[in-house]
Amino acid sequence: MIKFIGVNKWFGKLHVLRDIDLEIMPGEVVVVCGPSGSGKSTLIRCINRLEKFQKGELFVDGMSLHDHTTNLTKLRAEIGFVFQQFHLYPHMTALENVTLAPVNVRKMKRAAAEALGREKLARVGLADKADAHPSQLSGGQQQRVAIARGLAMAPKIMLFDEPTSALDPEMIGEVLDVMVQLASEGMTMCVVTHEMGFARQVAHRVIFMDDGSLVETGKPHDFFDNPRTDRAAQFISKILTH
């Protein structure tokens, strides 16, 4: 489904991804963690070419992202992306935000798109907020609208880039609950997060990054209870005690 082969990326002289070799299988939930500046967000943003890389190969659902002739619109139509900030259009209702891409990208009839949009809002527990504008919603509700927006495109892959880090603690659970439900339904997911409880509960694999490299990867119970590297052990001891 997703395959990195020797991927490297630089921002000027800063080497942010170093020889990344990684494969994510269909239906797999992978959590990417690590300290700030380790390359986590850059890694996930490469998957739908929000970031370009300079060296290596990356395949997503059979498409070659190192091939610059790849149709990015087609690629991104198959990938849902949920950002740290919600990126909702403030002048549009929740339903209008969710239906925008199905109408404009999938060329869906408006009535069908609205029915689909209401279904996806209901799926994230917001059936009663279809006509609300983002300013009328809590942060957790806005993030759930963003998830519904991604789901409305019937994606094969969902990417989450620290989706709870901008939320108040009370709102984190409602977003994680939706993500847990998606994982239970077999959605292929790559999640950058510091929510280690979510990683323990849902992830098939946890990947630990530091300084642009994949330092360690393993099943959650192995990673948290018996890390193989000193650097991962140091990270776990800090994040689980603060």
Short mmCIF file of N, CA and C in Angstrom, two decimals, residues 64-157:
data_model
loop_
_atom_site.label_atom_id
_atom_site.label_comp_id
_atom_site.label_asym_id
_atom_site.label_seq_id
_atom_site.Cartn_x
_atom_site.Cartn_y
_atom_site.Cartn_z
N SER A 64 3.79 5.94 -8.33
CA SER A 64 5.19 6.27 -8.03
C SER A 64 5.30 7.76 -7.72
N LEU A 65 5.57 8.08 -6.46
CA LEU A 65 5.64 9.49 -6.10
C LEU A 65 6.98 10.12 -6.47
N HIS A 66 7.99 9.28 -6.76
CA HIS A 66 9.25 9.81 -7.24
C HIS A 66 9.18 10.12 -8.73
N ASP A 67 8.10 9.73 -9.37
CA ASP A 67 7.85 10.06 -10.77
C ASP A 67 7.04 11.35 -10.82
N HIS A 68 7.65 12.41 -11.32
CA HIS A 68 7.01 13.72 -11.26
C HIS A 68 5.87 13.88 -12.26
N THR A 69 5.62 12.85 -13.06
CA THR A 69 4.45 12.90 -13.95
C THR A 69 3.21 12.30 -13.28
N THR A 70 3.35 11.77 -12.06
CA THR A 70 2.21 11.18 -11.36
C THR A 70 1.12 12.22 -11.16
N ASN A 71 -0.11 11.83 -11.38
CA ASN A 71 -1.27 12.71 -11.23
C ASN A 71 -1.55 12.90 -9.74
N LEU A 72 -1.18 14.06 -9.21
CA LEU A 72 -1.33 14.30 -7.77
C LEU A 72 -2.79 14.42 -7.36
N THR A 73 -3.63 14.93 -8.24
CA THR A 73 -5.05 15.03 -7.91
C THR A 73 -5.65 13.64 -7.72
N LYS A 74 -5.28 12.72 -8.60
CA LYS A 74 -5.76 11.34 -8.48
C LYS A 74 -5.21 10.70 -7.20
N LEU A 75 -3.93 10.92 -6.94
CA LEU A 75 -3.31 10.37 -5.74
C LEU A 75 -4.02 10.87 -4.49
N ARG A 76 -4.19 12.19 -4.39
CA ARG A 76 -4.74 12.77 -3.16
C ARG A 76 -6.22 12.45 -2.98
N ALA A 77 -6.90 12.12 -4.07
CA ALA A 77 -8.30 11.72 -3.95
C ALA A 77 -8.44 10.40 -3.20
N GLU A 78 -7.37 9.62 -3.15
CA GLU A 78 -7.40 8.31 -2.49
C GLU A 78 -6.87 8.36 -1.06
N ILE A 79 -6.42 9.56 -0.64
CA ILE A 79 -5.78 9.69 0.67
C ILE A 79 -6.48 10.78 1.48
N GLY A 80 -7.01 10.42 2.64
CA GLY A 80 -7.54 11.42 3.55
C GLY A 80 -6.43 11.93 4.45
N PHE A 81 -6.38 13.25 4.68
CA PHE A 81 -5.32 13.83 5.50
C PHE A 81 -5.96 14.71 6.55
N VAL A 82 -5.67 14.41 7.81
CA VAL A 82 -6.18 15.21 8.93
C VAL A 82 -4.99 15.90 9.58
N PHE A 83 -5.03 17.23 9.60
CA PHE A 83 -3.90 18.03 10.05
C PHE A 83 -4.03 18.37 11.54
N GLN A 84 -2.94 18.89 12.07
CA GLN A 84 -2.95 19.37 13.46
C GLN A 84 -3.95 20.51 13.60
N GLN A 85 -3.90 21.46 12.70
CA GLN A 85 -4.90 22.52 12.64
C GLN A 85 -5.99 22.04 11.69
N PHE A 86 -7.21 22.49 11.90
CA PHE A 86 -8.35 21.84 11.27
C PHE A 86 -8.52 22.19 9.79
N HIS A 87 -8.09 23.40 9.40
CA HIS A 87 -8.15 23.83 8.01
C HIS A 87 -9.57 23.73 7.43
N LEU A 88 -10.56 24.08 8.21
CA LEU A 88 -11.92 24.18 7.69
C LEU A 88 -12.14 25.58 7.13
N TYR A 89 -13.00 25.66 6.11
CA TYR A 89 -13.35 26.97 5.57
C TYR A 89 -14.33 27.65 6.53
N PRO A 90 -13.97 28.80 7.11
CA PRO A 90 -14.79 29.40 8.15
C PRO A 90 -16.15 29.90 7.66
N HIS A 91 -16.24 30.23 6.36
CA HIS A 91 -17.49 30.78 5.83
C HIS A 91 -18.47 29.67 5.40
N MET A 92 -18.04 28.42 5.51
CA MET A 92 -18.88 27.29 5.10
C MET A 92 -19.36 26.53 6.33
N THR A 93 -20.54 25.93 6.21
CA THR A 93 -21.04 25.07 7.28
C THR A 93 -20.23 23.77 7.32
N ALA A 94 -20.43 23.00 8.37
CA ALA A 94 -19.77 21.70 8.47
C ALA A 94 -20.10 20.85 7.25
N LEU A 95 -21.38 20.81 6.88
CA LEU A 95 -21.78 20.00 5.74
C LEU A 95 -21.14 20.50 4.45
N GLU A 96 -21.06 21.80 4.26
CA GLU A 96 -20.44 22.35 3.05
C GLU A 96 -18.96 22.02 3.01
N ASN A 97 -18.28 22.05 4.14
CA ASN A 97 -16.87 21.67 4.20
C ASN A 97 -16.68 20.22 3.78
N VAL A 98 -17.59 19.35 4.23
CA VAL A 98 -17.46 17.92 3.95
C VAL A 98 -17.78 17.59 2.50
N THR A 99 -18.73 18.32 1.91
CA THR A 99 -19.18 17.99 0.54
C THR A 99 -18.37 18.67 -0.55
N LEU A 100 -17.50 19.60 -0.20
CA LEU A 100 -16.79 20.38 -1.20
C LEU A 100 -15.97 19.50 -2.15
N ALA A 101 -15.15 18.60 -1.59
CA ALA A 101 -14.30 17.76 -2.45
C ALA A 101 -15.10 16.73 -3.25
N PRO A 102 -16.08 16.04 -2.66
CA PRO A 102 -16.86 15.12 -3.49
C PRO A 102 -17.51 15.79 -4.70
N VAL A 103 -17.97 17.02 -4.54
CA VAL A 103 -18.59 17.74 -5.65
C VAL A 103 -17.55 18.17 -6.67
N ASN A 104 -16.44 18.76 -6.19
CA ASN A 104 -15.47 19.37 -7.10
C ASN A 104 -14.45 18.37 -7.66
N VAL A 105 -14.12 17.34 -6.89
CA VAL A 105 -13.10 16.38 -7.34
C VAL A 105 -13.75 15.11 -7.89
N ARG A 106 -14.69 14.55 -7.15
CA ARG A 106 -15.37 13.33 -7.59
C ARG A 106 -16.50 13.61 -8.58
N LYS A 107 -16.84 14.92 -8.74
CA LYS A 107 -17.92 15.34 -9.64
C LYS A 107 -19.26 14.71 -9.25
N MET A 108 -19.49 14.60 -7.97
CA MET A 108 -20.73 14.03 -7.46
C MET A 108 -21.85 15.06 -7.52
N LYS A 109 -23.05 14.62 -7.81
CA LYS A 109 -24.20 15.51 -7.79
C LYS A 109 -24.38 16.07 -6.38
N ARG A 110 -24.81 17.32 -6.30
CA ARG A 110 -24.87 17.98 -4.99
C ARG A 110 -25.77 17.25 -4.01
N ALA A 111 -26.91 16.79 -4.47
CA ALA A 111 -27.83 16.10 -3.57
C ALA A 111 -27.20 14.83 -3.01
N ALA A 112 -26.51 14.09 -3.88
CA ALA A 112 -25.85 12.87 -3.44
C ALA A 112 -24.70 13.20 -2.48
N ALA A 113 -23.98 14.28 -2.78
CA ALA A 113 -22.87 14.68 -1.91
C ALA A 113 -23.39 15.10 -0.53
N GLU A 114 -24.52 15.78 -0.50
CA GLU A 114 -25.08 16.20 0.79
C GLU A 114 -25.54 15.00 1.60
N ALA A 115 -26.13 14.02 0.94
CA ALA A 115 -26.54 12.80 1.64
C ALA A 115 -25.31 12.09 2.19
N LEU A 116 -24.26 12.03 1.39
CA LEU A 116 -23.01 11.41 1.83
C LEU A 116 -22.40 12.19 2.98
N GLY A 117 -22.41 13.52 2.86
CA GLY A 117 -21.85 14.37 3.90
C GLY A 117 -22.56 14.20 5.23
N ARG A 118 -23.86 14.09 5.20
CA ARG A 118 -24.63 13.89 6.44
C ARG A 118 -24.31 12.51 7.04
N GLU A 119 -24.12 11.54 6.16
CA GLU A 119 -23.75 10.20 6.65
C GLU A 119 -22.40 10.23 7.36
N LYS A 120 -21.43 10.93 6.77
CA LYS A 120 -20.09 10.97 7.37
C LYS A 120 -20.09 11.81 8.65
N LEU A 121 -20.86 12.87 8.69
CA LEU A 121 -20.96 13.65 9.93
C LEU A 121 -21.60 12.81 11.04
N ALA A 122 -22.60 12.02 10.67
CA ALA A 122 -23.21 11.12 11.65
C ALA A 122 -22.20 10.09 12.13
N ARG A 123 -21.35 9.65 11.24
CA ARG A 123 -20.36 8.63 11.60
C ARG A 123 -19.38 9.14 12.65
N VAL A 124 -19.10 10.45 12.64
CA VAL A 124 -18.18 11.02 13.63
C VAL A 124 -18.95 11.68 14.78
N GLY A 125 -20.25 11.40 14.87
CA GLY A 125 -21.04 11.88 15.99
C GLY A 125 -21.50 13.31 15.90
N LEU A 126 -21.62 13.84 14.68
CA LEU A 126 -21.97 15.25 14.50
C LEU A 126 -23.17 15.43 13.58
N ALA A 127 -24.10 14.51 13.62
CA ALA A 127 -25.28 14.62 12.76
C ALA A 127 -26.04 15.90 12.99
N ASP A 128 -26.02 16.40 14.22
CA ASP A 128 -26.79 17.59 14.57
C ASP A 128 -26.03 18.89 14.31
N LYS A 129 -24.81 18.80 13.75
CA LYS A 129 -23.99 20.00 13.54
C LYS A 129 -23.78 20.31 12.06
N ALA A 130 -24.57 19.71 11.20
CA ALA A 130 -24.36 19.88 9.76
C ALA A 130 -24.43 21.35 9.33
N ASP A 131 -25.30 22.12 9.96
CA ASP A 131 -25.50 23.51 9.53
C ASP A 131 -24.69 24.50 10.36
N ALA A 132 -23.86 24.01 11.25
CA ALA A 132 -23.04 24.89 12.08
C ALA A 132 -21.78 25.30 11.33
N HIS A 133 -21.34 26.54 11.59
CA HIS A 133 -20.07 27.01 11.05
C HIS A 133 -18.94 26.66 12.02
N PRO A 134 -17.71 26.59 11.54
CA PRO A 134 -16.60 26.22 12.42
C PRO A 134 -16.52 27.04 13.70
N SER A 135 -16.83 28.33 13.62
CA SER A 135 -16.75 29.18 14.81
C SER A 135 -17.76 28.78 15.88
N GLN A 136 -18.76 28.00 15.50
CA GLN A 136 -19.78 27.54 16.44
C GLN A 136 -19.46 26.17 17.02
N LEU A 137 -18.33 25.63 16.64
CA LEU A 137 -17.95 24.28 17.06
C LEU A 137 -16.72 24.33 17.97
N SER A 138 -16.64 23.36 18.87
CA SER A 138 -15.44 23.22 19.69
C SER A 138 -14.30 22.70 18.83
N GLY A 139 -13.09 22.74 19.39
CA GLY A 139 -11.95 22.22 18.65
C GLY A 139 -12.10 20.75 18.31
N GLY A 140 -12.60 19.97 19.27
CA GLY A 140 -12.80 18.55 19.01
C GLY A 140 -13.83 18.30 17.93
N GLN A 141 -14.89 19.12 17.93
CA GLN A 141 -15.91 18.98 16.89
C GLN A 141 -15.35 19.37 15.53
N GLN A 142 -14.55 20.44 15.48
CA GLN A 142 -13.95 20.84 14.21
C GLN A 142 -13.03 19.75 13.67
N GLN A 143 -12.28 19.11 14.55
CA GLN A 143 -11.39 18.05 14.08
C GLN A 143 -12.19 16.85 13.58
N ARG A 144 -13.32 16.58 14.21
CA ARG A 144 -14.16 15.48 13.73
C ARG A 144 -14.80 15.83 12.38
N VAL A 145 -15.12 17.09 12.15
CA VAL A 145 -15.58 17.52 10.82
C VAL A 145 -14.46 17.28 9.80
N ALA A 146 -13.23 17.59 10.19
CA ALA A 146 -12.09 17.38 9.29
C ALA A 146 -11.94 15.90 8.95
N ILE A 147 -12.17 15.03 9.93
CA ILE A 147 -12.11 13.58 9.66
C ILE A 147 -13.25 13.18 8.71
N ALA A 148 -14.45 13.71 8.96
CA ALA A 148 -15.59 13.41 8.08
C ALA A 148 -15.30 13.88 6.66
N ARG A 149 -14.66 15.02 6.54
CA ARG A 149 -14.29 15.55 5.21
C ARG A 149 -13.36 14.57 4.50
N GLY A 150 -12.38 14.03 5.22
CA GLY A 150 -11.49 13.04 4.62
C GLY A 150 -12.23 11.78 4.22
N LEU A 151 -13.14 11.32 5.07
CA LEU A 151 -13.86 10.08 4.81
C LEU A 151 -14.82 10.22 3.63
N ALA A 152 -15.29 11.43 3.37
CA ALA A 152 -16.26 11.64 2.30
C ALA A 152 -15.69 11.31 0.92
N MET A 153 -14.38 11.28 0.82
CA MET A 153 -13.75 10.94 -0.46
C MET A 153 -13.53 9.44 -0.62
N ALA A 154 -14.04 8.65 0.32
CA ALA A 154 -13.86 7.19 0.31
C ALA A 154 -12.39 6.83 0.12
N PRO A 155 -11.52 7.33 0.99
CA PRO A 155 -10.09 7.12 0.80
C PRO A 155 -9.67 5.69 1.09
N LYS A 156 -8.58 5.29 0.48
CA LYS A 156 -7.98 3.99 0.78
C LYS A 156 -7.03 4.09 1.97
N ILE A 157 -6.55 5.31 2.24
CA ILE A 157 -5.57 5.56 3.30
C ILE A 157 -5.99 6.81 4.05
#
